[in-house]
Amino acid sequence: MLIGIIGAPNKGKSTLFSAITSNNVDIADYPFTTIDPNRGIGYVTHKCPEIELGIKCKARNSLCSNGTRKIPINIIDVAGLVENAHAGKGMGNQFLNDLSSSDAYIIVVDVSGKTDMNGNAAINADPFNDYNMVMNELIEWLSGIIKKHMRVMSRSENAAVALSEVLTGFKINKKNIEDTINELSLTKSKINWNDDEIKNFSKLIIKISKPIVIAANKCDSEGADKRIESLRERLPNIPIFECSAAIELALIKADASKLIEYIPGNSNFNIIESVNFEKMNALAFMQKFISRNNGTGVHALLNGLVFNVLKEIVVYPVEDENKFTDNFGNVLPDAILVKNGSTAIDLARIIHTELANKMLYAIDARKKMRISKEQILQDNQIVKIVSAAK
Ligand SMILES: Nc1nc2c(ncn2[C@@H]2O[C@H](COP(=O)(O)OP(=O)(O)OP(=O)(O)O)[C@@H](O)[C@H]2O)c(=O)[nH]1
Ligand SMILES: [Mg+2]
């Protein structure tokens, strides 16, 4: 799974990236600090079945500590987008191509009101403008790609087929393309859509295929609450997660240098080393902030996006349904994210095509019960795939 972090410059995208992935990257109080994309791995957390089963797992594709499974997610952070990036302003929008295969986007907006749409210092700036501008530029970006291929597509009898070829690598499926074309009553063959039609198509296909959430960042700042409230009123259908990437980053760094003990997502931490007055004040501010806000919001953002917005569930494939192990004796080695509604054969496909092709049935390892290939999987289910494949 790949999640793209986008937004106007100076909103805290790289701070959020660093807070999620623990990678050190350039962060600064001016626009266009990031030029080349930052790529890293963050983790969503889920309760590991090891506690309930009274066994100790041996996580392989993920991590596990004290009954909390940490499942890796690829994260990418890119340069800031500005208005008219599609016309070459700022860093342009070519770098968005690095995000084409994202499963979802986090749009970072600044609720401190201290930066404008271009990332320059401002007073009482409205984060709604950050969001609006980014959405427009995303639509322009996709429209530009479609427009570039319009001549070639105009020769095709089937617009959906031609478009899915153009959009290979965008993780946009043909069914969604067909639905979008139907919904907008666009021509379906030998297409020659005009600019408005291309734009409408791009707008709707992004809405359907690329879930978007807003990270209302810098929520540690004065006046942030009223800006978040006003954002929520105007964007009732977009999930908005308030967060302070800066505090999360400061806490994980303090934890790494053994000043404090902090588990990402928690709403408190322990101070383990005596600190000077200045550091004590900073820690007290952060403690107050996370207990009032139930955490920094960064962990809730990633977990919320993956489990509530993308509706992923976690399943554990095993070879031995009695010992819950793989062939090498590793207990619950792999935690796999699948879309809610996925079936046992969908899981087999993720593991290996041959396993799926020759699949006979599956076994629910908890209940020791046979389940069919088409059975819909449940969250936290432990599954053995039985296949004639060697
Ligand atoms: N108060 C506060 N400041 C933050 C927060 N997150 C980031 N900042 C500050 O905002 C400024 C910009 O942060 P970056 O992470 O470099 O922003 P960016 O969006 O990656 O910027 P570009 O790469 O230039 O587009 C830095 O001074 C950060 O310290 C936050 O949660 N709270
Ligand atoms: Mg940056």
Coordinates of C-alpha atoms and ligand atoms in Angstrom, one line a residue:
M1 CA 0.0 0.0 0.0
L2 CA 1.2 3.5 -0.9
I3 CA 0.0 6.7 0.6
G4 CA 1.0 10.1 -0.9
I5 CA 1.4 13.2 1.2
I6 CA 0.6 16.3 -0.7
G7 CA -0.1 19.9 0.0
A8 CA 1.0 23.5 -0.6
P9 CA 4.5 24.4 0.5
N10 CA 5.5 24.9 4.1
K11 CA 2.4 23.1 5.6
G12 CA 4.4 20.5 7.4
K13 CA 4.3 17.6 4.9
S14 CA 7.9 16.6 5.5
T15 CA 7.4 17.0 9.2
L16 CA 4.5 14.6 9.0
F17 CA 6.4 12.2 6.8
S18 CA 9.3 12.2 9.3
A19 CA 6.9 11.7 12.2
I20 CA 5.3 8.8 10.5
T21 CA 8.4 7.1 9.1
S22 CA 11.1 8.2 11.6
N23 CA 13.3 9.1 8.5
N24 CA 15.4 12.3 8.8
V25 CA 14.5 14.7 6.1
D26 CA 14.8 18.4 5.4
I27 CA 12.3 20.5 7.3
A28 CA 12.3 24.3 7.3
D29 CA 10.2 27.3 7.7
Y30 CA 10.1 28.4 4.1
P31 CA 8.5 27.1 0.9
F32 CA 10.0 24.4 -1.4
T33 CA 12.3 22.8 1.2
T34 CA 11.5 19.5 -0.4
I35 CA 12.5 19.1 -4.0
D36 CA 13.1 15.3 -4.5
P37 CA 10.5 13.0 -3.1
N38 CA 11.0 11.4 0.3
R39 CA 10.0 7.8 0.5
G40 CA 9.7 5.7 3.7
I41 CA 7.7 3.3 5.7
G42 CA 5.2 4.0 8.4
Y43 CA 3.2 1.5 10.4
V44 CA -0.5 1.1 11.2
T45 CA -1.2 -0.8 14.4
H46 CA -3.7 -3.6 15.0
K47 CA -4.3 -5.9 17.9
C48 CA -2.2 -9.1 17.3
P49 CA -4.1 -12.3 18.0
E50 CA -1.1 -13.6 20.1
I51 CA -2.6 -12.3 23.4
E52 CA -6.1 -13.7 22.9
L53 CA -4.5 -17.1 21.8
G54 CA -2.0 -17.1 24.6
I55 CA 0.9 -17.6 22.2
K56 CA 4.0 -15.6 21.2
C57 CA 4.0 -14.6 17.6
K58 CA 7.1 -14.4 15.4
A59 CA 6.2 -11.5 13.1
R60 CA 7.9 -11.6 9.7
N61 CA 6.4 -9.1 7.3
S62 CA 5.5 -6.8 10.1
L63 CA 6.6 -6.0 13.7
C64 CA 4.9 -6.8 17.0
S65 CA 5.4 -5.5 20.4
N66 CA 3.3 -6.3 23.5
G67 CA 0.4 -7.6 21.5
T68 CA 0.4 -4.7 19.0
R69 CA 1.0 -5.6 15.4
K70 CA 2.7 -2.9 13.3
I71 CA 2.0 -3.3 9.6
P72 CA 4.1 -1.4 7.1
I73 CA 2.7 1.2 4.7
N74 CA 4.7 2.9 2.1
I75 CA 4.7 6.7 2.4
I76 CA 5.8 9.3 -0.1
D77 CA 6.3 13.0 0.5
V78 CA 6.7 15.4 -2.4
A79 CA 7.5 19.0 -3.1
G80 CA 4.8 21.7 -2.4
L81 CA 2.1 22.4 -5.0
V82 CA 1.1 26.0 -5.7
E83 CA -1.7 27.5 -7.7
N84 CA -1.1 27.0 -11.4
A85 CA 1.5 24.4 -10.8
H86 CA 0.0 22.7 -13.9
A87 CA 1.1 25.8 -15.9
G88 CA 4.6 25.5 -14.5
K89 CA 4.3 27.7 -11.4
G90 CA 6.5 26.8 -8.4
M91 CA 8.0 23.3 -8.9
G92 CA 5.3 22.5 -11.5
N93 CA 3.3 19.3 -11.1
Q94 CA 5.4 16.8 -12.9
F95 CA 6.5 15.4 -9.5
L96 CA 2.9 14.3 -8.9
N97 CA 3.7 11.4 -11.3
D98 CA 5.7 9.9 -8.4
L99 CA 2.3 9.7 -6.6
S100 CA 0.3 8.2 -9.5
S101 CA 0.2 4.7 -7.9
S102 CA -0.9 5.9 -4.5
D103 CA -3.8 4.2 -2.9
A104 CA -4.8 7.4 -1.1
Y105 CA -3.7 10.9 -0.5
I106 CA -3.2 12.9 2.7
I107 CA -3.6 16.6 1.9
V108 CA -1.8 18.5 4.5
V109 CA -3.2 21.9 5.3
D110 CA -2.0 24.5 7.9
V111 CA -4.5 25.4 10.6
S112 CA -2.2 27.8 12.3
G113 CA -3.3 30.4 9.8
K114 CA 0.4 31.5 9.5
T115 CA 1.1 30.4 5.9
D116 CA -0.7 31.3 2.7
M117 CA -1.4 29.1 -0.3
N118 CA 2.1 29.7 -1.6
G119 CA 3.7 28.8 1.8
N120 CA 4.6 32.4 2.6
A121 CA 4.1 34.0 6.0
A122 CA 0.5 35.2 6.5
I123 CA -1.9 36.3 9.2
N124 CA -5.1 34.3 9.7
A125 CA -4.8 32.4 6.4
D126 CA -7.7 30.0 5.6
P127 CA -6.7 26.3 5.3
F128 CA -9.7 25.8 3.1
N129 CA -7.7 27.6 0.3
D130 CA -4.8 25.1 0.8
Y131 CA -7.2 22.2 0.2
N132 CA -9.1 23.8 -2.7
M133 CA -5.9 24.7 -4.5
V134 CA -4.4 21.2 -4.1
M135 CA -7.7 19.6 -5.4
N136 CA -7.7 21.9 -8.4
E137 CA -4.1 21.1 -9.2
L138 CA -4.7 17.3 -8.8
I139 CA -7.5 17.6 -11.3
E140 CA -5.5 19.7 -13.7
W141 CA -2.6 17.2 -13.4
L142 CA -4.8 14.2 -14.4
S143 CA -6.6 16.3 -17.1
G144 CA -3.2 17.2 -18.6
I145 CA -2.2 13.5 -18.9
I146 CA -5.6 12.6 -20.5
K147 CA -5.4 15.5 -22.9
K148 CA -1.9 14.5 -24.0
H149 CA -3.3 11.1 -25.1
M150 CA -6.6 12.3 -26.6
R151 CA -5.5 11.9 -30.2
V152 CA -4.4 8.3 -29.7
M153 CA -7.5 7.5 -27.8
S154 CA -9.7 9.1 -30.5
R155 CA -8.8 6.1 -32.7
S156 CA -10.1 3.6 -30.2
E157 CA -13.5 2.0 -30.4
N158 CA -13.7 1.7 -26.6
A159 CA -13.0 4.7 -24.4
A160 CA -12.8 2.8 -21.2
V161 CA -10.2 0.4 -22.6
A162 CA -8.2 3.3 -24.1
L163 CA -8.3 5.2 -20.9
S164 CA -7.3 2.3 -18.7
E165 CA -4.3 1.9 -20.9
V166 CA -3.4 5.6 -20.5
L167 CA -4.0 5.4 -16.8
T168 CA -2.0 2.2 -16.3
G169 CA 0.0 2.7 -13.2
F170 CA -2.6 5.0 -11.6
K171 CA -4.4 2.2 -9.8
I172 CA -7.6 3.3 -11.4
N173 CA -9.6 0.3 -12.5
K174 CA -11.6 -0.1 -15.7
K175 CA -15.0 -0.5 -13.9
N176 CA -14.5 2.9 -12.2
I177 CA -13.6 4.4 -15.6
E178 CA -16.8 3.0 -17.2
D179 CA -18.9 4.2 -14.3
T180 CA -17.5 7.7 -14.6
I181 CA -18.1 7.8 -18.3
N182 CA -21.7 6.6 -17.8
E183 CA -22.3 9.0 -14.9
L184 CA -21.2 12.0 -17.0
S185 CA -22.8 10.7 -20.2
L186 CA -19.6 11.1 -22.1
T187 CA -19.0 9.6 -25.6
K188 CA -17.7 6.0 -25.3
S189 CA -16.1 5.5 -28.6
K190 CA -13.6 7.4 -30.8
I191 CA -13.6 10.0 -28.1
N192 CA -12.7 13.6 -28.6
W193 CA -13.7 15.2 -25.3
N194 CA -13.3 18.9 -24.9
D195 CA -11.5 20.5 -22.0
D196 CA -14.6 20.7 -19.8
E197 CA -15.4 17.0 -20.3
I198 CA -11.8 16.0 -19.6
K199 CA -11.9 18.1 -16.4
N200 CA -15.2 16.6 -15.3
F201 CA -14.0 13.1 -15.9
S202 CA -10.7 13.8 -14.0
K203 CA -12.6 15.3 -11.1
L204 CA -15.0 12.4 -10.7
I205 CA -12.4 9.6 -11.3
I206 CA -10.2 11.1 -8.6
K207 CA -13.1 11.2 -6.2
I208 CA -14.0 7.6 -6.9
S209 CA -10.6 6.0 -7.1
K210 CA -8.3 8.1 -4.8
P211 CA -9.6 8.4 -1.3
I212 CA -8.5 11.8 0.2
V213 CA -8.2 12.8 3.8
I214 CA -7.1 16.1 5.2
A215 CA -4.4 16.4 7.8
A216 CA -5.3 19.6 9.7
N217 CA -1.7 20.1 10.7
K218 CA -0.1 22.6 13.3
C219 CA -3.2 22.1 15.4
D220 CA -1.0 23.0 18.4
S221 CA -1.2 26.7 17.3
E222 CA -3.5 29.4 18.6
G223 CA -6.8 29.7 16.9
A224 CA -6.5 26.3 15.3
D225 CA -9.7 25.0 16.7
K226 CA -11.9 27.6 15.0
R227 CA -10.2 27.1 11.7
I228 CA -10.7 23.3 12.0
E229 CA -14.3 23.8 12.8
S230 CA -14.9 26.1 9.9
L231 CA -13.1 23.6 7.6
R232 CA -15.3 20.8 8.9
E233 CA -18.4 22.9 8.2
R234 CA -17.4 23.5 4.6
L235 CA -16.1 20.0 3.8
P236 CA -18.6 17.8 5.6
N237 CA -17.8 14.8 3.4
I238 CA -14.0 14.8 3.6
P239 CA -12.4 13.1 6.7
I240 CA -10.4 15.7 8.6
F241 CA -7.8 14.5 11.1
E242 CA -6.3 17.2 13.3
C243 CA -2.7 16.7 14.1
S244 CA 0.5 18.2 15.3
A245 CA 3.3 16.6 13.2
A246 CA 5.8 18.8 15.0
I247 CA 4.9 17.5 18.4
E248 CA 4.8 13.9 17.3
L249 CA 8.3 14.3 15.7
A250 CA 9.7 16.0 18.8
L251 CA 8.3 13.1 21.0
I252 CA 9.7 10.3 18.8
K253 CA 13.1 12.0 18.7
A254 CA 13.1 12.5 22.5
D255 CA 12.2 8.8 22.8
A256 CA 15.0 7.8 20.5
S257 CA 17.5 9.8 22.5
K258 CA 16.2 8.1 25.7
L259 CA 14.9 11.3 27.3
I260 CA 11.4 10.0 27.5
E261 CA 9.5 6.8 26.9
Y262 CA 6.8 7.4 24.3
I263 CA 4.7 5.0 22.3
P264 CA 3.3 6.7 19.1
G265 CA -0.4 7.1 19.5
N266 CA -0.4 7.3 23.3
S267 CA -1.7 10.3 25.1
N268 CA 1.1 10.4 27.7
F269 CA 4.8 9.6 28.1
N270 CA 7.3 9.0 30.9
I271 CA 10.3 11.3 31.5
I272 CA 13.3 9.0 32.1
E273 CA 16.2 11.4 32.3
S274 CA 16.4 14.6 34.3
V275 CA 16.3 17.6 32.0
N276 CA 16.9 21.3 32.2
F277 CA 14.2 23.9 32.9
E278 CA 13.8 24.8 29.2
K279 CA 13.4 21.2 28.1
M280 CA 11.1 20.5 31.0
N281 CA 8.8 23.4 29.9
A282 CA 8.7 22.0 26.4
L283 CA 7.9 18.5 27.6
A284 CA 5.2 19.9 29.9
F285 CA 3.6 21.7 26.9
M286 CA 3.6 18.6 24.8
Q287 CA 2.3 16.5 27.7
K288 CA -0.6 18.9 28.2
F289 CA -1.3 19.0 24.5
I290 CA -1.4 15.2 24.0
S291 CA -3.5 14.5 27.0
R292 CA -6.0 17.2 26.0
N293 CA -6.1 16.0 22.4
N294 CA -5.8 12.3 23.1
G295 CA -2.5 12.0 21.3
T296 CA -0.8 14.1 18.6
G297 CA -3.2 12.9 16.0
V298 CA -0.5 11.5 13.7
H299 CA -1.1 7.9 14.6
A300 CA -4.8 8.3 14.5
L301 CA -4.5 9.8 11.0
L302 CA -2.7 6.9 9.5
N303 CA -4.8 4.2 11.3
G304 CA -8.0 6.1 10.5
L305 CA -7.1 6.4 6.8
V306 CA -6.2 2.7 6.4
F307 CA -8.9 1.1 8.5
N308 CA -11.8 3.6 8.4
V309 CA -11.4 5.3 5.1
L310 CA -9.8 2.7 2.9
K311 CA -11.6 0.0 4.9
E312 CA -8.8 -2.4 5.1
I313 CA -8.9 -5.4 7.4
V314 CA -6.0 -7.6 8.7
V315 CA -5.8 -11.3 8.1
Y316 CA -3.2 -13.8 9.0
P317 CA -2.4 -16.6 6.6
V318 CA -0.8 -19.8 8.1
E319 CA 0.3 -23.2 6.9
D320 CA -0.5 -25.1 10.1
E321 CA -4.0 -24.3 11.4
N322 CA -3.3 -26.0 14.7
K323 CA -0.1 -24.3 15.6
F324 CA -0.8 -21.0 13.7
T325 CA 2.6 -21.3 12.0
D326 CA 4.1 -21.1 8.5
N327 CA 6.2 -24.0 7.1
F328 CA 9.2 -22.9 9.2
G329 CA 7.4 -22.9 12.5
N330 CA 7.0 -19.1 12.7
V331 CA 3.8 -18.2 14.7
L332 CA 1.5 -15.8 12.9
P333 CA 4.3 -14.6 10.7
D334 CA 2.4 -12.4 8.3
A335 CA -0.3 -9.8 8.9
I336 CA -1.8 -9.0 5.5
L337 CA -4.0 -5.9 4.7
V338 CA -6.9 -6.7 2.5
K339 CA -10.0 -4.7 1.5
N340 CA -13.0 -5.4 3.6
G341 CA -15.2 -7.7 1.5
S342 CA -12.2 -9.7 0.2
T343 CA -12.6 -13.4 0.0
A344 CA -10.4 -16.4 0.8
I345 CA -9.3 -16.7 -2.8
D346 CA -8.5 -13.0 -2.9
L347 CA -6.1 -13.7 -0.1
A348 CA -4.6 -16.7 -1.9
R349 CA -4.0 -14.4 -5.0
I350 CA -2.1 -11.9 -2.8
I351 CA 0.1 -14.8 -1.5
H352 CA 0.8 -16.5 -4.9
T353 CA -1.1 -16.8 -8.2
E354 CA -0.5 -20.5 -8.4
L355 CA -1.8 -21.0 -4.9
A356 CA -5.0 -19.2 -6.0
N357 CA -5.2 -21.1 -9.3
K358 CA -5.1 -24.4 -7.6
M359 CA -6.9 -23.5 -4.5
L360 CA -9.4 -26.0 -3.1
Y361 CA -10.8 -24.4 0.0
A362 CA -9.6 -22.6 3.1
I363 CA -9.7 -23.3 6.8
D364 CA -10.5 -20.9 9.6
A365 CA -7.7 -21.7 12.0
R366 CA -9.5 -20.5 15.1
K367 CA -12.7 -22.5 14.5
K368 CA -10.9 -25.3 12.6
M369 CA -13.6 -25.0 10.1
R370 CA -13.5 -25.4 6.4
I371 CA -14.5 -22.2 4.5
S372 CA -15.1 -21.9 0.8
K373 CA -13.0 -20.0 -1.7
E374 CA -15.6 -17.3 -2.0
Q375 CA -16.1 -16.8 1.8
I376 CA -15.7 -13.2 2.8
L377 CA -12.9 -12.8 5.3
Q378 CA -13.3 -11.2 8.7
D379 CA -10.9 -8.8 10.4
N380 CA -8.2 -10.6 12.4
Q381 CA -9.1 -13.9 10.8
I382 CA -6.4 -16.6 10.8
V383 CA -6.6 -18.6 7.5
K384 CA -5.0 -21.6 6.0
I385 CA -5.3 -21.8 2.2
V386 CA -5.6 -25.4 1.0
S387 CA -4.4 -25.7 -2.5
A388 CA -3.2 -28.4 -4.9
A389 CA -0.3 -26.2 -5.8
K390 CA 3.1 -27.5 -4.6
Ligands
LIG1 N1 3.6 24.6 15.1 C1 3.8 23.6 14.2 N2 4.7 23.8 13.2 C2 4.9 22.8 12.4 C3 4.1 21.6 12.5 N3 4.5 20.8 11.5 C4 5.5 21.4 10.8 N4 5.7 22.7 11.3 C5 6.7 23.7 10.8 O1 6.3 24.1 9.5 C6 7.4 24.4 8.8 C7 7.4 23.7 7.4 O2 7.6 22.3 7.7 P1 7.9 21.3 6.5 O3 7.7 19.9 7.0 O4 9.3 21.6 6.0 O5 6.8 21.6 5.4 P2 6.6 21.1 4.0 O6 5.1 21.1 3.7 O7 7.3 19.8 3.8 O8 7.3 22.2 3.1 P3 7.9 22.2 1.6 O9 8.8 21.0 1.5 O10 8.6 23.4 1.5 O11 6.7 22.1 0.7 C8 8.6 24.0 9.6 O12 9.1 25.2 10.3 C9 8.1 23.1 10.7 O13 8.8 23.0 11.9 C10 3.2 21.4 13.5 O14 2.5 20.4 13.7 N5 3.1 22.5 14.4
MG2 MG 8.8 19.2 2.5

